[in-house]
Backbone as JSON Lines, residues from 0, in Angstrom:
{"i":0,"aa":"X","n":[-37.86,40.35,46.39],"ca":[-37.61,40.69,47.95],"c":[-37.6,41.99,48.04]}
{"i":1,"aa":"X","n":[-38.35,42.89,48.76],"ca":[-37.98,44.16,49.21],"c":[-36.87,44.37,50.12]}
{"i":2,"aa":"X","n":[-36.14,45.54,50.51],"ca":[-35.41,45.49,51.55],"c":[-35.8,45.33,52.92]}
{"i":3,"aa":"X","n":[-37.07,45.45,53.51],"ca":[-37.45,45.0,54.74],"c":[-37.39,43.4,54.46]}
{"i":4,"aa":"X","n":[-38.0,42.58,53.73],"ca":[-37.81,41.37,53.8],"c":[-36.25,40.93,53.41]}
{"i":5,"aa":"X","n":[-35.65,41.42,52.81],"ca":[-33.92,40.96,52.73],"c":[-33.53,41.13,54.16]}
{"i":6,"aa":"X","n":[-33.65,42.19,54.9],"ca":[-33.4,42.35,56.34],"c":[-34.01,41.41,57.34]}
{"i":7,"aa":"X","n":[-35.07,41.09,56.99],"ca":[-35.81,39.94,58.0],"c":[-34.78,38.68,57.58]}
{"i":8,"aa":"X","n":[-34.86,38.61,56.74],"ca":[-34.04,37.14,56.19],"c":[-32.57,37.06,56.77]}
{"i":9,"aa":"X","n":[-31.9,38.31,56.39],"ca":[-30.67,38.52,56.82],"c":[-30.58,38.08,58.39]}
{"i":10,"aa":"X","n":[-31.87,38.53,59.34],"ca":[-31.71,38.44,60.92],"c":[-32.13,36.88,60.92]}
{"i":11,"aa":"X","n":[-32.8,36.45,60.12],"ca":[-33.24,35.03,60.63],"c":[-31.87,34.1,60.46]}
{"i":12,"aa":"X","n":[-31.06,34.37,59.06],"ca":[-30.15,33.41,58.8],"c":[-28.72,33.57,59.47]}
{"i":13,"aa":"X","n":[-28.63,34.87,60.07],"ca":[-27.58,35.19,61.17],"c":[-27.95,34.6,62.47]}
{"i":14,"aa":"X","n":[-28.99,34.91,62.93],"ca":[-29.44,34.54,64.41],"c":[-29.66,33.33,64.54]}
{"i":15,"aa":"X","n":[-30.04,32.38,63.79],"ca":[-30.74,31.02,63.42],"c":[-29.73,30.06,64.09]}
{"i":16,"aa":"X","n":[-28.31,30.28,63.69],"ca":[-27.27,29.4,64.72],"c":[-27.0,29.44,65.86]}
{"i":17,"aa":"X","n":[-27.38,30.93,66.16],"ca":[-27.05,31.19,67.69],"c":[-28.32,30.24,68.44]}
{"i":18,"aa":"X","n":[-29.42,30.68,67.95],"ca":[-30.62,29.79,68.68],"c":[-30.28,28.13,68.88]}
{"i":19,"aa":"X","n":[-30.01,27.7,67.77],"ca":[-29.34,26.54,67.76],"c":[-28.51,25.81,68.81]}
{"i":20,"aa":"X","n":[-27.61,26.67,68.61],"ca":[-26.16,26.45,69.51],"c":[-26.68,26.73,71.1]}
{"i":21,"aa":"X","n":[-27.1,28.11,71.54],"ca":[-27.35,28.44,72.84],"c":[-28.68,27.97,73.48]}
{"i":22,"aa":"X","n":[-29.77,27.87,72.63],"ca":[-31.04,27.56,72.81],"c":[-31.8,28.88,72.96]}
{"i":23,"aa":"X","n":[-33.11,28.57,73.11],"ca":[-34.13,29.82,73.27],"c":[-33.71,30.55,74.54]}
{"i":24,"aa":"X","n":[-33.74,29.95,75.53],"ca":[-33.53,30.39,76.87],"c":[-32.09,31.03,77.05]}
{"i":25,"aa":"X","n":[-31.11,30.36,75.95],"ca":[-29.81,30.95,76.46],"c":[-29.34,32.13,75.53]}
{"i":26,"aa":"X","n":[-30.25,32.37,74.49],"ca":[-29.89,33.23,73.59],"c":[-30.3,34.43,74.16]}
{"i":27,"aa":"X","n":[-29.83,35.71,73.87],"ca":[-30.28,36.87,74.32],"c":[-30.34,37.9,73.29]}
{"i":28,"aa":"X","n":[-31.34,39.08,73.52],"ca":[-31.45,40.08,72.43],"c":[-29.94,40.32,71.86]}
{"i":29,"aa":"X","n":[-29.15,40.88,73.05],"ca":[-27.73,41.17,72.62],"c":[-27.01,40.14,72.07]}
{"i":30,"aa":"X","n":[-27.19,39.0,72.07],"ca":[-26.35,37.89,71.09],"c":[-26.94,38.53,69.65]}
{"i":31,"aa":"X","n":[-28.31,38.48,69.44],"ca":[-28.92,38.98,68.25],"c":[-28.38,40.04,67.64]}
{"i":32,"aa":"X","n":[-28.23,41.25,68.55],"ca":[-27.7,42.49,68.12],"c":[-26.26,42.37,67.68]}
{"i":33,"aa":"X","n":[-25.86,41.67,68.47],"ca":[-24.05,41.8,68.29],"c":[-23.65,40.77,67.05]}
{"i":34,"aa":"X","n":[-24.54,39.78,66.71],"ca":[-24.14,39.07,65.51],"c":[-24.85,39.66,64.16]}
{"i":35,"aa":"X","n":[-25.97,40.64,64.28],"ca":[-26.53,41.26,62.98],"c":[-25.91,42.53,62.91]}
{"i":36,"aa":"X","n":[-24.97,42.96,64.17],"ca":[-24.66,44.52,64.0],"c":[-25.85,45.4,63.6]}
{"i":37,"aa":"X","n":[-27.08,45.24,64.43],"ca":[-28.35,45.98,64.44],"c":[-28.29,46.94,65.74]}
{"i":38,"aa":"X","n":[-29.14,47.83,65.68],"ca":[-29.56,48.35,66.8],"c":[-30.83,47.8,67.31]}
{"i":39,"aa":"X","n":[-31.37,47.76,68.52],"ca":[-32.39,46.96,68.96],"c":[-33.64,47.66,68.31]}
{"i":40,"aa":"X","n":[-33.93,48.85,68.12],"ca":[-34.88,49.33,67.39],"c":[-35.24,48.9,66.08]}
{"i":41,"aa":"X","n":[-34.2,48.73,65.12],"ca":[-34.12,47.93,63.99],"c":[-34.41,46.52,63.93]}
{"i":42,"aa":"X","n":[-34.03,45.86,64.93],"ca":[-34.3,44.65,65.32],"c":[-35.89,44.57,65.58]}
{"i":43,"aa":"X","n":[-36.44,45.24,66.43],"ca":[-38.0,45.17,66.83],"c":[-38.9,45.88,65.83]}
{"i":44,"aa":"X","n":[-37.9,46.34,64.49],"ca":[-38.88,46.97,63.41],"c":[-39.12,45.71,62.63]}
{"i":45,"aa":"X","n":[-38.73,44.38,62.94],"ca":[-38.7,43.46,62.1],"c":[-39.78,42.15,63.05]}
{"i":46,"aa":"X","n":[-39.62,42.37,64.16],"ca":[-40.07,41.29,65.02],"c":[-40.78,42.09,66.3]}
{"i":47,"aa":"X","n":[-41.83,41.64,66.64],"ca":[-42.6,42.08,67.9],"c":[-41.87,41.86,69.21]}
{"i":48,"aa":"X","n":[-41.56,40.62,69.42],"ca":[-40.67,40.21,70.81],"c":[-39.72,39.09,70.5]}
{"i":49,"aa":"X","n":[-38.91,38.75,71.53],"ca":[-38.15,37.54,71.84],"c":[-38.81,36.49,71.12]}
{"i":50,"aa":"X","n":[-39.95,36.43,71.89],"ca":[-40.58,35.0,71.4],"c":[-41.09,34.94,70.38]}
{"i":51,"aa":"X","n":[-41.47,35.97,69.29],"ca":[-41.57,35.76,67.71],"c":[-40.19,35.45,67.32]}
{"i":52,"aa":"X","n":[-39.27,36.02,67.61],"ca":[-37.78,35.98,67.07],"c":[-37.58,34.36,67.12]}
{"i":53,"aa":"X","n":[-37.85,33.86,68.43],"ca":[-37.29,32.43,68.88],"c":[-38.04,31.76,67.97]}
{"i":54,"aa":"X","n":[-39.66,31.66,67.55],"ca":[-40.62,31.14,67.1],"c":[-40.09,31.14,65.48]}
{"i":55,"aa":"X","n":[-39.77,32.46,65.1],"ca":[-39.11,32.24,63.83],"c":[-37.9,31.26,63.18]}
{"i":56,"aa":"X","n":[-36.98,31.4,64.36],"ca":[-35.64,30.81,64.26],"c":[-36.36,29.38,64.19]}
{"i":57,"aa":"X","n":[-36.68,28.89,65.34],"ca":[-37.2,27.37,65.23],"c":[-37.55,26.76,64.2]}
{"i":58,"aa":"X","n":[-38.79,27.59,63.64],"ca":[-39.47,26.88,62.02],"c":[-38.47,27.39,61.25]}
{"i":59,"aa":"X","n":[-37.51,28.27,61.22],"ca":[-36.46,28.36,60.09],"c":[-35.58,27.07,59.95]}
{"i":60,"aa":"X","n":[-35.38,26.69,61.01],"ca":[-34.32,25.46,61.38],"c":[-34.9,24.25,61.22]}
{"i":61,"aa":"X","n":[-36.09,24.22,61.53],"ca":[-36.93,22.81,61.21],"c":[-37.14,22.49,59.79]}
{"i":62,"aa":"X","n":[-37.46,23.65,59.18],"ca":[-37.72,23.78,57.62],"c":[-36.47,23.31,56.96]}
{"i":63,"aa":"X","n":[-35.53,23.9,57.23],"ca":[-34.04,23.66,56.58],"c":[-33.72,22.14,56.65]}
{"i":64,"aa":"X","n":[-34.1,21.64,58.04],"ca":[-34.12,20.26,58.24],"c":[-34.64,19.64,57.19]}
{"i":65,"aa":"X","n":[-35.92,19.75,57.19],"ca":[-37.13,18.97,56.58],"c":[-36.63,19.27,54.82]}
{"i":66,"aa":"X","n":[-35.9,20.44,54.17],"ca":[-35.94,20.42,53.19],"c":[-34.69,19.71,52.85]}
{"i":67,"aa":"X","n":[-33.57,19.88,53.6],"ca":[-32.37,18.96,53.26],"c":[-32.94,17.35,53.01]}
{"i":68,"aa":"X","n":[-34.04,16.94,54.15],"ca":[-34.26,15.62,54.09],"c":[-34.89,15.53,52.6]}
{"i":69,"aa":"X","n":[-35.97,15.87,52.36],"ca":[-36.71,15.58,51.49],"c":[-35.71,15.83,49.94]}
{"i":70,"aa":"X","n":[-34.71,16.83,49.95],"ca":[-34.13,16.87,48.79],"c":[-33.38,15.71,48.35]}
{"i":71,"aa":"X","n":[-32.51,15.24,49.47],"ca":[-31.87,14.07,49.45],"c":[-32.59,12.81,49.15]}
{"i":72,"aa":"X","n":[-33.51,12.78,49.82],"ca":[-34.32,11.52,49.6],"c":[-34.7,11.65,48.1]}
{"i":73,"aa":"X","n":[-35.28,12.42,47.76],"ca":[-36.01,12.63,46.41],"c":[-35.17,12.18,45.24]}
{"i":74,"aa":"X","n":[-33.77,12.2,45.55],"ca":[-32.97,11.84,44.38],"c":[-33.0,10.35,44.25]}
{"i":75,"aa":"X","n":[-33.32,9.45,45.39],"ca":[-33.09,8.15,45.26],"c":[-34.55,7.41,45.11]}
{"i":76,"aa":"X","n":[-34.43,6.41,44.22],"ca":[-35.38,5.75,43.67],"c":[-35.92,4.31,44.39]}
{"i":77,"aa":"X","n":[-35.11,3.97,45.2],"ca":[-35.51,2.71,46.08],"c":[-35.41,3.18,47.49]}
{"i":78,"aa":"X","n":[-36.03,1.98,48.33],"ca":[-36.43,2.43,49.73],"c":[-35.25,2.14,50.33]}
{"i":79,"aa":"X","n":[-34.3,1.18,49.91],"ca":[-33.02,0.99,50.64],"c":[-32.22,2.39,50.12]}
{"i":80,"aa":"X","n":[-32.29,2.97,49.14],"ca":[-31.15,4.04,48.81],"c":[-31.79,5.35,49.67]}
{"i":81,"aa":"X","n":[-33.14,5.38,49.62],"ca":[-33.74,6.68,50.33],"c":[-33.1,6.5,51.93]}
{"i":82,"aa":"X","n":[-33.64,5.39,52.2],"ca":[-32.97,5.23,53.89],"c":[-31.43,5.21,53.85]}
{"i":83,"aa":"X","n":[-30.59,4.76,53.01],"ca":[-29.1,5.21,53.24],"c":[-28.9,6.49,52.96]}
{"i":84,"aa":"X","n":[-29.61,7.55,52.21],"ca":[-29.47,8.66,51.91],"c":[-29.77,9.45,53.52]}
{"i":85,"aa":"X","n":[-30.71,8.79,53.76],"ca":[-31.43,9.84,55.13],"c":[-30.31,9.52,56.14]}
{"i":86,"aa":"X","n":[-29.65,8.5,56.34],"ca":[-28.73,7.85,57.52],"c":[-27.6,8.77,57.07]}
{"i":87,"aa":"X","n":[-27.15,8.95,55.71],"ca":[-26.07,9.68,55.63],"c":[-26.13,11.03,56.1]}
{"i":88,"aa":"X","n":[-27.1,11.66,55.87],"ca":[-27.04,13.13,56.3],"c":[-26.54,13.37,57.77]}
{"i":89,"aa":"X","n":[-26.73,12.35,58.53],"ca":[-26.17,12.5,59.79],"c":[-24.74,12.05,60.32]}
{"i":90,"aa":"X","n":[-24.17,11.34,59.26],"ca":[-22.9,10.74,59.68],"c":[-21.69,11.38,60.13]}
{"i":91,"aa":"X","n":[-22.0,12.99,59.77],"ca":[-20.98,13.86,60.36],"c":[-21.51,14.71,61.57]}
{"i":92,"aa":"X","n":[-21.83,14.34,62.49],"ca":[-22.41,15.6,63.59],"c":[-21.69,16.54,63.77]}
{"i":93,"aa":"X","n":[-20.28,16.42,63.89],"ca":[-19.44,17.55,64.3],"c":[-19.58,18.74,63.21]}
{"i":94,"aa":"X","n":[-19.48,18.16,61.85],"ca":[-19.4,19.15,60.76],"c":[-20.72,19.01,60.27]}
{"i":95,"aa":"X","n":[-21.96,19.39,61.13],"ca":[-23.17,19.62,60.5],"c":[-23.57,20.4,59.7]}
{"i":96,"aa":"X","n":[-24.62,20.31,58.56],"ca":[-24.91,21.39,57.45],"c":[-25.76,22.47,58.31]}
{"i":97,"aa":"X","n":[-26.26,21.91,59.3],"ca":[-26.61,22.96,59.98],"c":[-25.87,23.23,61.26]}
{"i":98,"aa":"X","n":[-25.47,24.35,61.59],"ca":[-24.65,25.18,62.43],"c":[-25.21,24.69,63.73]}
{"i":99,"aa":"X","n":[-24.65,24.09,64.68],"ca":[-25.31,23.72,65.95],"c":[-25.64,22.3,66.21]}
{"i":100,"aa":"X","n":[-25.58,21.81,64.72],"ca":[-26.47,20.47,64.99],"c":[-27.87,20.24,64.79]}
{"i":101,"aa":"X","n":[-28.38,19.05,64.94],"ca":[-30.0,18.92,64.78],"c":[-30.54,19.62,65.62]}
{"i":102,"aa":"X","n":[-31.75,20.32,65.0],"ca":[-32.4,21.27,65.79],"c":[-33.41,20.55,66.51]}
{"i":103,"aa":"X","n":[-34.12,19.28,66.04],"ca":[-34.86,18.36,66.83],"c":[-34.41,18.25,68.08]}
{"i":104,"aa":"X","n":[-33.1,17.56,68.36],"ca":[-32.35,17.22,69.27],"c":[-32.26,18.59,70.31]}
{"i":105,"aa":"X","n":[-31.66,19.69,69.69],"ca":[-31.54,20.78,70.5],"c":[-32.79,21.39,71.26]}
{"i":106,"aa":"X","n":[-33.64,21.76,70.47],"ca":[-34.92,22.2,70.9],"c":[-35.83,21.18,71.63]}
{"i":107,"aa":"X","n":[-35.52,19.91,71.39],"ca":[-36.65,19.17,71.75],"c":[-36.26,18.91,73.51]}
{"i":108,"aa":"X","n":[-35.02,18.94,73.66],"ca":[-34.58,19.06,75.34],"c":[-35.33,20.11,76.11]}
{"i":109,"aa":"X","n":[-35.03,21.24,75.18],"ca":[-35.35,22.64,75.64],"c":[-36.93,22.68,75.84]}
{"i":110,"aa":"X","n":[-37.81,22.51,74.87],"ca":[-39.19,22.15,74.71],"c":[-39.89,21.33,75.62]}
{"i":111,"aa":"X","n":[-39.17,20.39,76.36],"ca":[-39.68,19.21,76.92],"c":[-40.69,19.63,77.99]}
{"i":112,"aa":"X","n":[-40.14,20.57,78.84],"ca":[-40.88,21.07,80.04],"c":[-41.16,22.29,80.08]}
{"i":113,"aa":"X","n":[-40.72,23.4,79.08],"ca":[-40.82,24.85,78.92],"c":[-41.55,25.42,77.96]}
{"i":114,"aa":"X","n":[-41.92,24.65,76.79],"ca":[-42.43,25.33,75.67],"c":[-43.39,24.23,75.02]}
{"i":115,"aa":"X","n":[-44.82,24.32,75.52],"ca":[-45.74,23.49,74.77],"c":[-45.87,23.43,73.37]}
{"i":116,"aa":"X","n":[-45.84,24.67,72.99],"ca":[-46.21,24.72,71.46],"c":[-44.98,24.44,70.37]}
{"i":117,"aa":"X","n":[-43.58,24.49,71.04],"ca":[-42.44,24.13,70.29],"c":[-42.72,22.77,70.65]}
{"i":118,"aa":"X","n":[-42.81,22.0,71.72],"ca":[-43.04,20.69,72.01],"c":[-43.81,19.83,70.77]}
{"i":119,"aa":"X","n":[-45.14,20.31,70.74],"ca":[-45.89,20.33,69.86],"c":[-45.7,20.04,68.49]}
{"i":120,"aa":"X","n":[-45.13,21.22,67.88],"ca":[-44.22,21.16,66.48],"c":[-43.21,20.12,66.35]}
{"i":121,"aa":"X","n":[-42.33,19.92,67.38],"ca":[-41.54,18.73,67.25],"c":[-41.97,17.59,67.29]}
{"i":122,"aa":"X","n":[-42.71,17.29,68.08],"ca":[-43.77,16.06,68.35],"c":[-44.58,15.65,67.22]}
{"i":123,"aa":"X","n":[-45.29,16.33,66.17],"ca":[-45.64,16.37,64.73],"c":[-44.81,15.99,63.66]}
{"i":124,"aa":"X","n":[-43.73,16.81,63.9],"ca":[-42.42,16.46,62.92],"c":[-42.01,15.36,63.13]}
{"i":125,"aa":"X","n":[-41.67,14.61,64.42],"ca":[-41.29,13.37,64.68],"c":[-42.02,12.43,64.1]}
{"i":126,"aa":"X","n":[-43.46,12.35,64.61],"ca":[-44.26,11.61,64.1],"c":[-44.59,11.35,62.74]}
{"i":127,"aa":"X","n":[-44.46,12.7,61.84],"ca":[-44.68,12.47,60.31],"c":[-43.43,11.8,59.82]}
{"i":128,"aa":"X","n":[-42.35,12.01,60.36],"ca":[-41.16,11.08,59.76],"c":[-41.05,10.05,60.3]}
{"i":129,"aa":"X","n":[-41.67,9.46,61.29],"ca":[-41.53,7.96,61.53],"c":[-42.9,7.53,60.47]}
{"i":130,"aa":"X","n":[-43.84,8.41,60.36],"ca":[-44.89,7.53,59.17],"c":[-44.24,7.41,58.19]}
{"i":131,"aa":"X","n":[-43.45,8.58,57.53],"ca":[-43.08,8.17,56.43],"c":[-41.94,7.39,55.98]}
{"i":132,"aa":"X","n":[-41.16,7.15,57.11],"ca":[-40.11,5.98,57.31],"c":[-40.92,4.64,56.9]}
{"i":133,"aa":"X","n":[-41.87,4.6,57.7],"ca":[-42.94,2.98,57.88],"c":[-43.19,3.16,56.21]}
{"i":134,"aa":"X","n":[-43.91,4.04,55.75],"ca":[-44.35,3.89,54.3],"c":[-43.21,3.55,53.38]}
{"i":135,"aa":"X","n":[-42.03,4.06,53.51],"ca":[-41.04,3.93,52.51],"c":[-40.44,2.43,52.69]}
{"i":136,"aa":"X","n":[-40.41,1.89,54.03],"ca":[-40.28,0.57,54.16],"c":[-41.08,-0.34,53.41]}
{"i":137,"aa":"X","n":[-42.61,-0.19,53.77],"ca":[-43.43,-0.93,53.54],"c":[-43.76,-0.93,51.96]}
{"i":138,"aa":"X","n":[-43.46,0.16,51.3],"ca":[-42.96,0.09,49.76],"c":[-42.22,-0.85,49.39]}
{"i":139,"aa":"X","n":[-40.86,-0.52,50.01],"ca":[-39.58,-1.73,49.75],"c":[-40.3,-3.07,49.72]}
{"i":140,"aa":"X","n":[-41.11,-3.36,50.89],"ca":[-41.38,-4.83,50.91],"c":[-42.46,-4.93,49.92]}
{"i":141,"aa":"X","n":[-43.25,-4.23,49.44],"ca":[-44.37,-4.32,48.38],"c":[-43.29,-4.26,47.15]}
{"i":142,"aa":"X","n":[-42.49,-4.19,46.84],"ca":[-41.53,-4.08,45.61],"c":[-40.82,-5.1,45.55]}
{"i":143,"aa":"X","n":[-40.77,-5.75,46.62],"ca":[-39.83,-7.16,46.56],"c":[-38.23,-6.86,46.85]}
{"i":144,"aa":"X","n":[-38.01,-5.63,47.22],"ca":[-36.61,-4.85,47.88],"c":[-36.55,-5.25,49.05]}
{"i":145,"aa":"X","n":[-37.3,-5.37,49.89],"ca":[-36.94,-5.45,51.48],"c":[-37.96,-6.97,51.93]}
{"i":146,"aa":"X","n":[-37.51,-7.62,52.77],"ca":[-38.04,-8.65,53.21],"c":[-39.23,-8.64,54.13]}
{"i":147,"aa":"X","n":[-40.22,-9.1,53.99],"ca":[-41.47,-8.79,54.98],"c":[-41.2,-9.03,56.39]}
{"i":148,"aa":"X","n":[-40.14,-9.59,56.61],"ca":[-39.85,-10.12,58.06],"c":[-39.31,-8.75,58.79]}
{"i":149,"aa":"X","n":[-39.23,-7.53,58.18],"ca":[-38.99,-6.48,58.96],"c":[-39.98,-5.74,59.62]}
{"i":150,"aa":"X","n":[-40.01,-5.35,60.93],"ca":[-40.83,-4.62,61.55],"c":[-40.66,-3.17,61.2]}
{"i":151,"aa":"X","n":[-41.5,-2.47,60.33],"ca":[-40.96,-1.13,59.7],"c":[-41.1,-0.05,60.72]}
{"i":152,"aa":"X","n":[-42.2,-0.03,61.85],"ca":[-42.23,0.65,62.53],"c":[-41.21,0.75,63.82]}
{"i":153,"aa":"X","n":[-40.72,-0.33,63.92],"ca":[-39.57,-0.82,64.77],"c":[-38.34,-0.21,64.26]}
{"i":154,"aa":"X","n":[-38.05,-0.39,62.9],"ca":[-37.05,0.05,62.28],"c":[-36.75,1.39,62.27]}
{"i":155,"aa":"X","n":[-37.79,2.16,61.8],"ca":[-38.06,3.59,61.86],"c":[-37.62,4.23,63.27]}
{"i":156,"aa":"X","n":[-38.54,3.68,64.12],"ca":[-38.03,4.41,65.43],"c":[-36.71,4.2,65.83]}
{"i":157,"aa":"X","n":[-36.23,2.75,65.45],"ca":[-34.85,2.8,66.2],"c":[-33.72,3.67,65.3]}
{"i":158,"aa":"X","n":[-34.12,3.81,63.9],"ca":[-33.12,4.63,63.01],"c":[-33.16,5.9,63.81]}
{"i":159,"aa":"X","n":[-34.27,6.61,63.96],"ca":[-34.38,7.73,64.26],"c":[-33.81,8.14,65.77]}
{"i":160,"aa":"X","n":[-34.07,7.22,66.87],"ca":[-33.49,7.29,68.05],"c":[-31.97,7.22,68.22]}
{"i":161,"aa":"X","n":[-31.33,6.05,67.31],"ca":[-30.17,5.82,67.23],"c":[-29.46,7.18,66.61]}
{"i":162,"aa":"X","n":[-30.0,7.5,65.8],"ca":[-29.04,8.66,64.95],"c":[-29.3,10.17,65.64]}
{"i":163,"aa":"X","n":[-30.31,10.45,66.64],"ca":[-30.41,11.34,67.37],"c":[-29.28,11.21,68.85]}
{"i":164,"aa":"X","n":[-29.73,10.06,68.99],"ca":[-28.77,9.82,70.34],"c":[-26.98,9.98,69.66]}
{"i":165,"aa":"X","n":[-26.96,9.4,68.74],"ca":[-25.46,9.26,68.2],"c":[-25.37,10.95,68.07]}
{"i":166,"aa":"X","n":[-25.96,11.89,67.37],"ca":[-25.75,13.14,67.4],"c":[-25.09,13.74,68.6]}
{"i":167,"aa":"X","n":[-26.27,13.44,69.84],"ca":[-25.64,13.84,71.3],"c":[-24.26,13.45,71.49]}
{"i":168,"aa":"X","n":[-24.33,12.31,71.28],"ca":[-23.06,11.55,72.2],"c":[-21.53,12.39,71.4]}
{"i":169,"aa":"X","n":[-21.86,12.19,69.77],"ca":[-20.38,12.75,68.83],"c":[-20.14,13.97,69.14]}
{"i":170,"aa":"X","n":[-21.36,14.96,69.56],"ca":[-21.37,16.32,69.54],"c":[-20.68,16.59,71.47]}
{"i":171,"aa":"X","n":[-21.08,15.86,72.08],"ca":[-20.49,16.23,73.38],"c":[-19.09,15.75,73.48]}
{"i":172,"aa":"X","n":[-18.84,14.36,72.73],"ca":[-17.45,14.11,72.92],"c":[-16.57,14.44,72.0]}
{"i":173,"aa":"X","n":[-17.02,15.14,70.77],"ca":[-16.25,15.97,69.9],"c":[-15.45,14.78,69.01]}
{"i":174,"aa":"X","n":[-16.79,13.79,68.85],"ca":[-15.81,12.53,67.82],"c":[-16.99,11.95,67.08]}
{"i":175,"aa":"X","n":[-16.84,12.13,65.64],"ca":[-17.75,11.28,64.84],"c":[-17.71,9.82,64.94]}
{"i":176,"aa":"X","n":[-16.96,9.4,65.44],"ca":[-16.49,7.78,65.53],"c":[-17.91,7.13,66.02]}
{"i":177,"aa":"X","n":[-18.53,7.69,67.03],"ca":[-19.54,7.01,67.78],"c":[-20.8,6.98,66.77]}
{"i":178,"aa":"X","n":[-20.79,8.0,66.01],"ca":[-22.29,8.09,64.9],"c":[-21.72,7.18,63.8]}
{"i":179,"aa":"X","n":[-20.47,7.08,63.55],"ca":[-20.13,6.16,62.55],"c":[-20.36,4.59,62.72]}
{"i":180,"aa":"X","n":[-20.14,4.29,64.02],"ca":[-20.5,3.06,64.34],"c":[-22.15,2.72,64.47]}
{"i":181,"aa":"X","n":[-23.04,3.82,64.6],"ca":[-24.42,3.53,64.36],"c":[-24.59,3.57,63.15]}
{"i":182,"aa":"X","n":[-24.3,4.39,62.41],"ca":[-24.44,4.25,60.8],"c":[-24.29,2.98,60.15]}
{"i":183,"aa":"X","n":[-22.92,2.46,60.58],"ca":[-22.73,0.92,60.44],"c":[-23.94,0.07,60.69]}
{"i":184,"aa":"X","n":[-24.11,0.26,61.96],"ca":[-25.08,-0.86,62.66],"c":[-26.45,-0.68,61.79]}
{"i":185,"aa":"X","n":[-26.78,0.79,61.45],"ca":[-28.32,0.56,60.96],"c":[-28.19,0.11,59.48]}
{"i":186,"aa":"X","n":[-26.99,0.27,58.79],"ca":[-27.13,-0.26,57.77],"c":[-26.71,-1.95,57.31]}
{"i":187,"aa":"X","n":[-25.85,-2.0,58.57],"ca":[-25.92,-3.85,58.3],"c":[-27.25,-4.44,58.61]}
{"i":188,"aa":"X","n":[-28.08,-3.74,59.86],"ca":[-29.4,-4.36,60.1],"c":[-30.19,-4.42,58.89]}
{"i":189,"aa":"X","n":[-30.16,-3.1,58.06],"ca":[-30.96,-3.08,57.16],"c":[-30.68,-4.22,56.01]}
{"i":190,"aa":"X","n":[-29.43,-4.45,55.59],"ca":[-28.89,-5.27,54.66],"c":[-29.59,-6.64,55.01]}
{"i":191,"aa":"X","n":[-29.7,-6.97,56.33],"ca":[-29.99,-8.61,56.68],"c":[-31.54,-8.73,55.95]}
{"i":192,"aa":"X","n":[-32.23,-7.58,55.71],"ca":[-33.78,-7.59,55.01],"c":[-33.66,-7.45,53.59]}
{"i":193,"aa":"X","n":[-32.63,-6.71,53.11],"ca":[-32.69,-6.6,51.63],"c":[-32.49,-7.96,50.89]}
{"i":194,"aa":"X","n":[-33.65,-7.99,49.79],"ca":[-33.7,-9.08,48.86],"c":[-33.08,-8.67,47.37]}
{"i":195,"aa":"X","n":[-32.57,-7.64,47.13],"ca":[-32.17,-7.52,45.68],"c":[-30.6,-7.25,45.82]}
C-alpha cells in the first residue's frame, strides 16, 4: 500500500466511527478534519466530496460488520452453533466491536427517508442475511439437528429484529441487560427445536 492509500485508509478508519455515532447528516467536514488532524485540502485530495466520504464510510462499516459475522460463524460447524455465534456478536451493545454500535441500525434510521442509495444497500444486506439464516436453519433441519417444526423464515426475522431492537434499547438506556434478556429468549426458543 502506497502513502496515498495509507492516508486514505487512515482517514476512513478514523472518521468511520464518527459517521456511525453522529450519522451522515450530523457529521461535518470539521469533525473529520479535527479527528484526522488534516487540512481541508489534504482531505479533498483523497475524496471528491462529503457525499463520497459518507458513502465510503458506510461501506467500510457495513463491510466490517459482514466480515465479523462471516468470520465468527465460519468457525462453527453446526447450525445451532452458527446461530449462537451470530447472536453472541450482539450480546454487549454498549461495548460493541464497532464503535457507535450496529451500522445497520444507525444508518437504517437515517436512510429511511433521506438516502435512497443507502436504503437500497441496507435492504440488500438485510435480505441477504435473512436468506443466509433461513438456509442455515434449513440445513440444520436436513441434518437432523433442528426440528422441522421450526419456521426458518419467521425465526430468522425475529432474531434479526430482536437483536437490532435490543441494540437500540440497550444503547439508549445504557444497559446491556435488555439485550441479555433477548439473547436468552432467542437461545431458549431455538433450544425448543433442537434435536441433538
